[in-house]
PDB file of C-alpha atoms in Angstrom:
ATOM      1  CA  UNK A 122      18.473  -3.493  28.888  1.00 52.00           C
ATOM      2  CA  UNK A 123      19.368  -1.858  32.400  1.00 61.00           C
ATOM      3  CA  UNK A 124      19.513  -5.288  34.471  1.00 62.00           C
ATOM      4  CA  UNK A 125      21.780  -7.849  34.352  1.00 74.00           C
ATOM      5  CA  UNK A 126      22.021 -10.614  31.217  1.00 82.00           C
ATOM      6  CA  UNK A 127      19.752 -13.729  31.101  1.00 83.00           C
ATOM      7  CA  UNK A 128      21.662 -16.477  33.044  1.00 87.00           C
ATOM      8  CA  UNK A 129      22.622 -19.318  31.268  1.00 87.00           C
ATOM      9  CA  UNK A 130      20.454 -21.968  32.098  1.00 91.00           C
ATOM     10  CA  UNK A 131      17.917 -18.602  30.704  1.00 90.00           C
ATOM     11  CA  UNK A 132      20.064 -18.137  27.458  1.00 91.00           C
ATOM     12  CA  UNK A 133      19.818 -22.359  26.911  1.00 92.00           C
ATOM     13  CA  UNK A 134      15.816 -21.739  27.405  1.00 92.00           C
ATOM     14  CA  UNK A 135      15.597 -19.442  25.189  1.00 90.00           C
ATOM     15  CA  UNK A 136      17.651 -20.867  22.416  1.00 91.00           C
ATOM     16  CA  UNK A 137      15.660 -24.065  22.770  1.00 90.00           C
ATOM     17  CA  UNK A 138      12.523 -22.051  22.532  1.00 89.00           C
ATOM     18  CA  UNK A 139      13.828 -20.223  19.173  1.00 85.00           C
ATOM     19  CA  UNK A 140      14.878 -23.615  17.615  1.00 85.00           C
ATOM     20  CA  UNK A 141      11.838 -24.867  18.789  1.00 83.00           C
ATOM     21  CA  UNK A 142       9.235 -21.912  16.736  1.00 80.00           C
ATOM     22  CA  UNK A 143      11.842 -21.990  13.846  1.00 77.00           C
ATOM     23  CA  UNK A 144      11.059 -25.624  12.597  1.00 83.00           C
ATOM     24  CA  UNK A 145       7.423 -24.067  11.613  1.00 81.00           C
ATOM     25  CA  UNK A 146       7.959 -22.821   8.495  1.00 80.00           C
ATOM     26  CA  UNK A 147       5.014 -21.176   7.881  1.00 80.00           C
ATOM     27  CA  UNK A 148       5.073 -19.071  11.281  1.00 76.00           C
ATOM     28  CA  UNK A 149       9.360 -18.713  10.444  1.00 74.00           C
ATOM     29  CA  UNK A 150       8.220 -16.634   7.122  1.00 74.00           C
ATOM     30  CA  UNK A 151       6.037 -14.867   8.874  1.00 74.00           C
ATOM     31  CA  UNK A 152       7.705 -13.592  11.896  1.00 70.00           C
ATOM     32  CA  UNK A 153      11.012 -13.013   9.140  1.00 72.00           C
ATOM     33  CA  UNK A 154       8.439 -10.985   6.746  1.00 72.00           C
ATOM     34  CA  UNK A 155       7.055  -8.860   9.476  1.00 70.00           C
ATOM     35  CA  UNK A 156       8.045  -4.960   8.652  1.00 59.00           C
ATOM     36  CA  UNK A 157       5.872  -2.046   7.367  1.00 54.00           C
ATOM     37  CA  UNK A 158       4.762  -3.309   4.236  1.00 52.00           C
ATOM     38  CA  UNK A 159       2.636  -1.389   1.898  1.00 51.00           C
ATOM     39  CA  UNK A 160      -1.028  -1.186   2.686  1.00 62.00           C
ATOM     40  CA  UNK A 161      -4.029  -3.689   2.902  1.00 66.00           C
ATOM     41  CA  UNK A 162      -4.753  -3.521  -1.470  1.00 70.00           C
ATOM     42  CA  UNK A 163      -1.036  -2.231  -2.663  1.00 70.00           C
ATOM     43  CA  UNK A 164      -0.204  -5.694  -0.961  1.00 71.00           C
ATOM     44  CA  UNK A 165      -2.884  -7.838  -2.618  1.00 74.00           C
ATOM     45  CA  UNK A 166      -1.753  -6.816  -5.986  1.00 73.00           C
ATOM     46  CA  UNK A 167       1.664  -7.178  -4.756  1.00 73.00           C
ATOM     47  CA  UNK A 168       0.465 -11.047  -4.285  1.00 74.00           C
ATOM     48  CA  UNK A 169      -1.679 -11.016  -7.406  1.00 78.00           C
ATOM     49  CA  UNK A 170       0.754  -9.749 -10.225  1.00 75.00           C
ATOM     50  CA  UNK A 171       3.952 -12.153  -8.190  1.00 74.00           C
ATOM     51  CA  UNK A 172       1.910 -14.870  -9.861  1.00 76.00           C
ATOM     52  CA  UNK A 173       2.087 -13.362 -13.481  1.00 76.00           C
ATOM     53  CA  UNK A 174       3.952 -15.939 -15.378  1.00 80.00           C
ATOM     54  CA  UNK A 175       6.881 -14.768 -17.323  1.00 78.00           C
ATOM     55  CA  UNK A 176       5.227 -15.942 -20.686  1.00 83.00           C
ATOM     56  CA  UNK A 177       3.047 -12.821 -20.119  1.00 84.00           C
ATOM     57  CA  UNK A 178       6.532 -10.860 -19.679  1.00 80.00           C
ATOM     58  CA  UNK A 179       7.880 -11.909 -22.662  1.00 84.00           C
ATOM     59  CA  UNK A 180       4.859 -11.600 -24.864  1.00 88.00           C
ATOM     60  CA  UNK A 181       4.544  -8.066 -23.207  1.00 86.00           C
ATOM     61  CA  UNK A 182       8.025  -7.411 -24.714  1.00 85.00           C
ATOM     62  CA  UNK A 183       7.314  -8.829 -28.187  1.00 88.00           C
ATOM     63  CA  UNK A 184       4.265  -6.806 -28.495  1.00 88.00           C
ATOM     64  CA  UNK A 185       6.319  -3.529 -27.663  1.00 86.00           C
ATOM     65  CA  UNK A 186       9.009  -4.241 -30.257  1.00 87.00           C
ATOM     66  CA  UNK A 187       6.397  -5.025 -32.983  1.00 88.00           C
ATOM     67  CA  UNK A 188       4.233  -2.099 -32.234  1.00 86.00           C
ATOM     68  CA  UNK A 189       7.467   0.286 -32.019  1.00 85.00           C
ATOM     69  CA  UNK A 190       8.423  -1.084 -35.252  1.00 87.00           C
ATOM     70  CA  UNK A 191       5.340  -0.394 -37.117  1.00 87.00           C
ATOM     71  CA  UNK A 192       5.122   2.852 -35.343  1.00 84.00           C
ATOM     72  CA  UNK A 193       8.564   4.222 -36.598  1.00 84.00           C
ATOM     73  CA  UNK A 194       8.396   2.665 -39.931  1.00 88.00           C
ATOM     74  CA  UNK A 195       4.275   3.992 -40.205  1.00 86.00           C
ATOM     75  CA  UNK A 196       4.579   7.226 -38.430  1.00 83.00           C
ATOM     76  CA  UNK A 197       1.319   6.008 -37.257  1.00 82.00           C
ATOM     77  CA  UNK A 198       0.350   7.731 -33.844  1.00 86.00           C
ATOM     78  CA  UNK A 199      -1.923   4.855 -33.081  1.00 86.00           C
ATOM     79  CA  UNK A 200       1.082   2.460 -33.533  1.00 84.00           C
ATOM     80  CA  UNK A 201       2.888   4.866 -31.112  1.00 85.00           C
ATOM     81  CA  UNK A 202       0.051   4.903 -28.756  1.00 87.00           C
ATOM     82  CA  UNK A 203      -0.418   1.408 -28.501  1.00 86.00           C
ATOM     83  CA  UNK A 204       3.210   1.401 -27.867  1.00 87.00           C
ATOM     84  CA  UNK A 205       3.781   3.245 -25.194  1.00 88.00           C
ATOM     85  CA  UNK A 206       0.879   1.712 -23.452  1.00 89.00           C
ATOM     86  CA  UNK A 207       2.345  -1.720 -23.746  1.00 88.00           C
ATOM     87  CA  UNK A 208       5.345  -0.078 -22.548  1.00 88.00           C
ATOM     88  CA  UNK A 209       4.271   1.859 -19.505  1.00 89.00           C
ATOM     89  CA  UNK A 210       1.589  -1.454 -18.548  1.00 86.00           C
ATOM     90  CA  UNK A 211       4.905  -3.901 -19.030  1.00 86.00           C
ATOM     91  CA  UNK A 212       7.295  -2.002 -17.077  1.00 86.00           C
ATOM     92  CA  UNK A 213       4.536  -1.277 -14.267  1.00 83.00           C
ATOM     93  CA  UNK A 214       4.581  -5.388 -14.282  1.00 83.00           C
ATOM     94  CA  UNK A 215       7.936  -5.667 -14.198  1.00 82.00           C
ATOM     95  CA  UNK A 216       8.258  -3.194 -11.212  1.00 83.00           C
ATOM     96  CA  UNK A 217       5.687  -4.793  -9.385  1.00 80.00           C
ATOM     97  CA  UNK A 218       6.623  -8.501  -9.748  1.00 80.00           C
ATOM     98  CA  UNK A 219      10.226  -7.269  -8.537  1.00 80.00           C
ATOM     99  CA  UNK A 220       8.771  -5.658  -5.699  1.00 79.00           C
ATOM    100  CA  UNK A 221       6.594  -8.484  -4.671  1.00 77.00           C
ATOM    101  CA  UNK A 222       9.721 -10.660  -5.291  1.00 76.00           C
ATOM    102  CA  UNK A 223      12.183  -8.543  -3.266  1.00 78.00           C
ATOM    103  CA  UNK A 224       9.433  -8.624  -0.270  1.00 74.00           C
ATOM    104  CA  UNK A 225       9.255 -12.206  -0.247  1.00 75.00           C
ATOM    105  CA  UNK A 226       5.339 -11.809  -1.535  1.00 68.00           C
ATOM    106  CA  UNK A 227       6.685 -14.220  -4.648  1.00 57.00           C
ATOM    107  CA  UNK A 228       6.085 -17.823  -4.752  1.00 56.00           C
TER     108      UNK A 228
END
């Protein structure tokens, strides 16, 4: 700023403005969330796979134990395939709902 500083009758204004906007919650998250976020549909499946519920986690992670179970024990390559896309599909999940979580896309 080259001038000089907000007065502070200005600074009381201004504070009372910002307290004022802050008590709407929905425009607070907003205005707080605001950054370069990832585009138009990476964000909608952000939104989409923050509302996976955990259940789907977890049954995700039994599946991949059983099928890497039967796949060692059956040397069975469609065992190991359905494994590893379990796998890949859960962690891809996982990723994303930690994403959408870190970005405050969660609910």
């Amino acid at each position: 700023m080259d001038g000089p500083g907000l007065s502070g009758r200005e600074l009381r204004i201004l504070t009372e403005i910002e307290n004022h906007l802050r008590v709407d919650r929905r425009l607070d998250r907003a205005l707080r969330s605001m950054r370069h976020g990832p585009r138009w549909l990476a964000g909608w499946i952000l939104r989409k796979v923050a509302r996976v519920p955990v259940l789907v986690f977890s049954v995700l992670g039994g599946l991949c134990a059983t099928l890497l179970l039967i796949s060692v024990t059956a040397h069975s390559p469609a065992a190991l395939t359905g494994f590893s896309l379990v796998w890949a599909s859960s962690i891809a999940l996982g990723t994303a709902r930690v994403v959408a979580h870190r970005r405050g896309i969660a609910p």
